[in-house]
Coordinates of C-alpha atoms in Angstrom, one line a residue:
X29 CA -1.4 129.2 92.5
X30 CA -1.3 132.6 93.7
X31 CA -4.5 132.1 95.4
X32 CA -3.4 129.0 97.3
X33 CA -0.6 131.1 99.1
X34 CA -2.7 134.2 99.3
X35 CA -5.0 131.3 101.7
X36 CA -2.0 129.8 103.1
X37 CA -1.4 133.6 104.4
X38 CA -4.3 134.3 105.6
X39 CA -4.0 131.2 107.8
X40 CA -0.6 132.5 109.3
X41 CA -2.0 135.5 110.2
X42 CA -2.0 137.7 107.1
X43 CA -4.3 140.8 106.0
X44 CA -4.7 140.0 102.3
X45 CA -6.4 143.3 100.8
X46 CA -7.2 143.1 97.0
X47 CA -7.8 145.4 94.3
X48 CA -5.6 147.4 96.5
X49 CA -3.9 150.5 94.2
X50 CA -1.0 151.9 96.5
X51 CA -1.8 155.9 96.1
X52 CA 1.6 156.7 98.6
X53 CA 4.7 155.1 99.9
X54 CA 7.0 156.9 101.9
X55 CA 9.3 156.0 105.2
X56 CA 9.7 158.7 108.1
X57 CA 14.0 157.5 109.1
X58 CA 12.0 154.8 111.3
X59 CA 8.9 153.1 109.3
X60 CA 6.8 153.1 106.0
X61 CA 3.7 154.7 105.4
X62 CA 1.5 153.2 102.5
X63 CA -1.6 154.6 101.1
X64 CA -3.3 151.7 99.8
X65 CA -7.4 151.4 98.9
X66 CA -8.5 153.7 101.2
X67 CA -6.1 152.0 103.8
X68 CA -3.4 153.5 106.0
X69 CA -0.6 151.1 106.7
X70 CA 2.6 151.2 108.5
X71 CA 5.8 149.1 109.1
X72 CA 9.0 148.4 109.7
X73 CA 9.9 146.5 106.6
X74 CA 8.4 146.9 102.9
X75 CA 8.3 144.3 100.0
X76 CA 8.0 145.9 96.4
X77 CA 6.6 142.9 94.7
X78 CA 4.2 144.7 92.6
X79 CA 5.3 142.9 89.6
X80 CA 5.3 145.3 85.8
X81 CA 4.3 148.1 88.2
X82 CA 6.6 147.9 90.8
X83 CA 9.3 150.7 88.9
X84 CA 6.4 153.0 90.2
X85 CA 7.5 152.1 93.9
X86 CA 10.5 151.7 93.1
X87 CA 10.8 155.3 91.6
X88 CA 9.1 156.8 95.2
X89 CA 12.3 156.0 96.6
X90 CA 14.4 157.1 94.0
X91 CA 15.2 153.9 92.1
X92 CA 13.1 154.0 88.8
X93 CA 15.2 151.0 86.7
X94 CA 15.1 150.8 82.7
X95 CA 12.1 147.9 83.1
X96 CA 9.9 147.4 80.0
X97 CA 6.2 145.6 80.5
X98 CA 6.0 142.1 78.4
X99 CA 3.0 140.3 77.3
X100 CA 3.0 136.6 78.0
X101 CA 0.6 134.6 75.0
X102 CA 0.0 131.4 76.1
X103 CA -4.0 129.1 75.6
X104 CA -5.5 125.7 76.8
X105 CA -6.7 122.9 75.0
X106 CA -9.6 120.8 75.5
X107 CA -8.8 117.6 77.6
X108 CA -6.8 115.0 76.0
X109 CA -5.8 111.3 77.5
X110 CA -2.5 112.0 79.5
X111 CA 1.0 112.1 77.3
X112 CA 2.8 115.0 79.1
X113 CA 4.4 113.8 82.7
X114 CA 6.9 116.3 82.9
X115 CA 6.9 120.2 82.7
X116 CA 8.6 120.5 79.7
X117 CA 10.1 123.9 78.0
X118 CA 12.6 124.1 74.9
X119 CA 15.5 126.5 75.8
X120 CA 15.6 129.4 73.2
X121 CA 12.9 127.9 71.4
X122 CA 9.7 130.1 72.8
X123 CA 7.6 126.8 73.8
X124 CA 6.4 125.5 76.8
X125 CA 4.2 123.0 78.1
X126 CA 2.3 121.0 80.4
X127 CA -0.9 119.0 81.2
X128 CA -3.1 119.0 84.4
X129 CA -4.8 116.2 85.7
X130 CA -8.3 116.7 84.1
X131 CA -6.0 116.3 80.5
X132 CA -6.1 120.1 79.6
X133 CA -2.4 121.1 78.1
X134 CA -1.6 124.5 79.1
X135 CA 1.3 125.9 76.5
X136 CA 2.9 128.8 75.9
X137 CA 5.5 130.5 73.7
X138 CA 5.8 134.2 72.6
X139 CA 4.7 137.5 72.9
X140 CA 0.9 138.9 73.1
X141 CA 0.1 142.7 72.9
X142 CA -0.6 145.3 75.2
X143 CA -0.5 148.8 76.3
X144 CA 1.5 148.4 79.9
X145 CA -1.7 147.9 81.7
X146 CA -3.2 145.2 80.0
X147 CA -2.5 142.3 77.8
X148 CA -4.2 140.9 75.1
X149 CA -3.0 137.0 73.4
X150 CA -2.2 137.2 69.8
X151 CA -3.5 135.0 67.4
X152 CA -0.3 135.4 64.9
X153 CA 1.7 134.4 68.1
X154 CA -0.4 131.7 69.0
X155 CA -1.0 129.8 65.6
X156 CA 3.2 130.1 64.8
X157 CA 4.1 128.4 68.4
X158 CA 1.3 126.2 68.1
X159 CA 3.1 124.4 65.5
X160 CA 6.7 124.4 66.8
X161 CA 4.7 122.6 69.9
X162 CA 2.8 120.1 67.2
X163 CA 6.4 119.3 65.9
X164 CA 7.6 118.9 69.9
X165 CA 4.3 116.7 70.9
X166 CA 2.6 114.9 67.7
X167 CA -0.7 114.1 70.1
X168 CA -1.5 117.7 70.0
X169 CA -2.1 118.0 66.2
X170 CA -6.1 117.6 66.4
X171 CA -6.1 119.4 69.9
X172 CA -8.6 122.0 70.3
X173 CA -8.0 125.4 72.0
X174 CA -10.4 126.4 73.9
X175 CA -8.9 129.3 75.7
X176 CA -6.0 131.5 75.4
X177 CA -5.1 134.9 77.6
X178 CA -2.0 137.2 78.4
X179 CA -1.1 139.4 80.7
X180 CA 1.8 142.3 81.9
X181 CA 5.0 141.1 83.0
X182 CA 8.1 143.5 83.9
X183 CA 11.4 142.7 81.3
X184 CA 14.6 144.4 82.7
X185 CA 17.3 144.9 79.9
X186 CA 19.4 141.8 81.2
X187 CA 16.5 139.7 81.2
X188 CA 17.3 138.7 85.0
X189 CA 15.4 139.7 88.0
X190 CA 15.3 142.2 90.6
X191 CA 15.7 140.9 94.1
X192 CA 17.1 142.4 97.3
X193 CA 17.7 145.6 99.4
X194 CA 17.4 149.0 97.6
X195 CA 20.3 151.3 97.2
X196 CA 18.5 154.3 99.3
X197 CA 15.8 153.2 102.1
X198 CA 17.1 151.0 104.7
X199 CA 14.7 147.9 105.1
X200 CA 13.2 148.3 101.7
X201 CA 13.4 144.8 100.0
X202 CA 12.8 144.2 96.0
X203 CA 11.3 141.5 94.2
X204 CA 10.4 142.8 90.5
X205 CA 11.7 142.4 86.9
X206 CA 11.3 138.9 86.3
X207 CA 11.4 139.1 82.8
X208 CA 8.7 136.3 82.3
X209 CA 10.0 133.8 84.7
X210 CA 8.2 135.2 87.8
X211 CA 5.9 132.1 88.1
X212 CA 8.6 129.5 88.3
X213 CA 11.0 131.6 90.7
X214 CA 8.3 132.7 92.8
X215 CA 7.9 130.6 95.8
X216 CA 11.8 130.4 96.5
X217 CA 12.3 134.0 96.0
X218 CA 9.5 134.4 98.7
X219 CA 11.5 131.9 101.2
X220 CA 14.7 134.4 100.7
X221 CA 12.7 137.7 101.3
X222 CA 11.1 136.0 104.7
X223 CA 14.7 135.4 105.5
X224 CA 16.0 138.8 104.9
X225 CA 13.1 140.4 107.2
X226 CA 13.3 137.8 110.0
X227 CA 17.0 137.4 109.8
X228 CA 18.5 140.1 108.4
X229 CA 20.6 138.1 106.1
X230 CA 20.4 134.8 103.4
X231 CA 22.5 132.3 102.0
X232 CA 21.4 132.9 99.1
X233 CA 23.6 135.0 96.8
X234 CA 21.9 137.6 95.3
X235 CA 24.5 140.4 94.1
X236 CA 24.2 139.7 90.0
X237 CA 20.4 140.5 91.1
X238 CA 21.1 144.1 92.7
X239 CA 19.5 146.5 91.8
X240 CA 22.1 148.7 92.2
X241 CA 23.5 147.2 88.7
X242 CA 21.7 149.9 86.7
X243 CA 23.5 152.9 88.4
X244 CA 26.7 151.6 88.8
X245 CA 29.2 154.0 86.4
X246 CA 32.6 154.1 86.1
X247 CA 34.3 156.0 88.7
X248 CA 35.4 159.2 87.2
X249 CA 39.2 159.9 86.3
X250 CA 41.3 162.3 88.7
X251 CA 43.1 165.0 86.3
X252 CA 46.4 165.0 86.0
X253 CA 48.2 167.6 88.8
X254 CA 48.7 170.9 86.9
X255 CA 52.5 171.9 87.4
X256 CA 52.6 175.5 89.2
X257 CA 53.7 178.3 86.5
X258 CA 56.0 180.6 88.2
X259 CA 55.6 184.8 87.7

């Protein structure tokens, strides 16, 4: 997926630079200035979209949020006639599922390991959700696994993403935290950034998803007026 829109943005005119580490970010009162694999950019607007390691961007401009990294287990089986139609996921349940058209099911449920820079499946994980989805679809019982993976995903404490315009730089947009729903949300998150930079504004509501929700604090009590003690 993401490198069928990272074509599709080539095609409208995009620079696409990968393996890209952003060394500096700063804005001047009139544009950013990013250090990024040896490359100096500028501009007017700037997207931090840089998923479990955005809080580091975030935390240039003085909005570090209380984001833990998350590690995604999820495997593929071996091609199996077609039974799945529908993208299916059990609320609360940790298991999700669906099958491409060569027959492969692609499934998912719990948490892998990691370090915050790179996550590893876990085979614990993966045999205890691989039975809750056995008991969910009865064709996968003799299914064979022939791959699983993980990766790092940012987890705000609310479990609900970060989208929108920071608290301190003016045309600095966020899009982080997604908590493990990033792949879903994605695309329509994108459409409401584009809107924000080329219109300045969205129908979309997006105040639960402030950022400015982690440094809100309750506004501080005025003493009570001391009475004047005569001498």
């Amino acid at each position: 997926m993401s490198p069928a829109f990272a074509r599709a943005a080539r095609a409208a005119g995009a620079d696409v630079f990968e393996h890209a580490a952003v060394d500096d970010a700063r804005h001047d009162g009139m544009r950013f200035h990013v250090q990024a694999g040896g490359r100096a950019c500028t501009a007017t607007w700037l997207i931090n979209s840089a998923g479990a390691w955005a809080n580091t961007i975030a935390e240039r401009f003085g909005e570090a949020v209380p984001m833990e990294p998350i590690y995604p287990n999820m495997w593929v089986t071996e091609p199996l006639p077609p039974f799945i139609t529908h993208n299916l996921g059990v609320y609360g349940g940790g298991v999700y599922a669906r099958q491409v058209a060569r027959g492969n099911c692609v499934i998912g449920g719990g948490r892998g390991r990691g370090d915050g820079e790179f996550g590893q499946p876990s085979v614990d994980t993966t045999r205890a959700v691989m039975r809750d989805a056995c008991a969910l679809l009865p064709a996968l019982h003799d299914a064979l696994l022939i791959r699983t993976w993980s990766g790092v995903e940012g987890c705000t404490p609310d479990h609900n993403p970060i989208i929108g315009a920071s608290r301190t730089t003016p045309n600095l947009l966020h899009a982080f935290g997604f908590s493990g729903g990033g792949f879903l949300l994605a695309p329509g998150v994108g459409e409401v950034l584009a809107e924000l930079v080329t219109t300045g504004e969205t129908a979309t509501p997006l105040e639960a998803f402030s950022i400015g929700r982690f440094f809100r604090q309750a506004a501080p009590t005025a003493p009570f007026p001391q009475e004047e003690t005569s001498r």
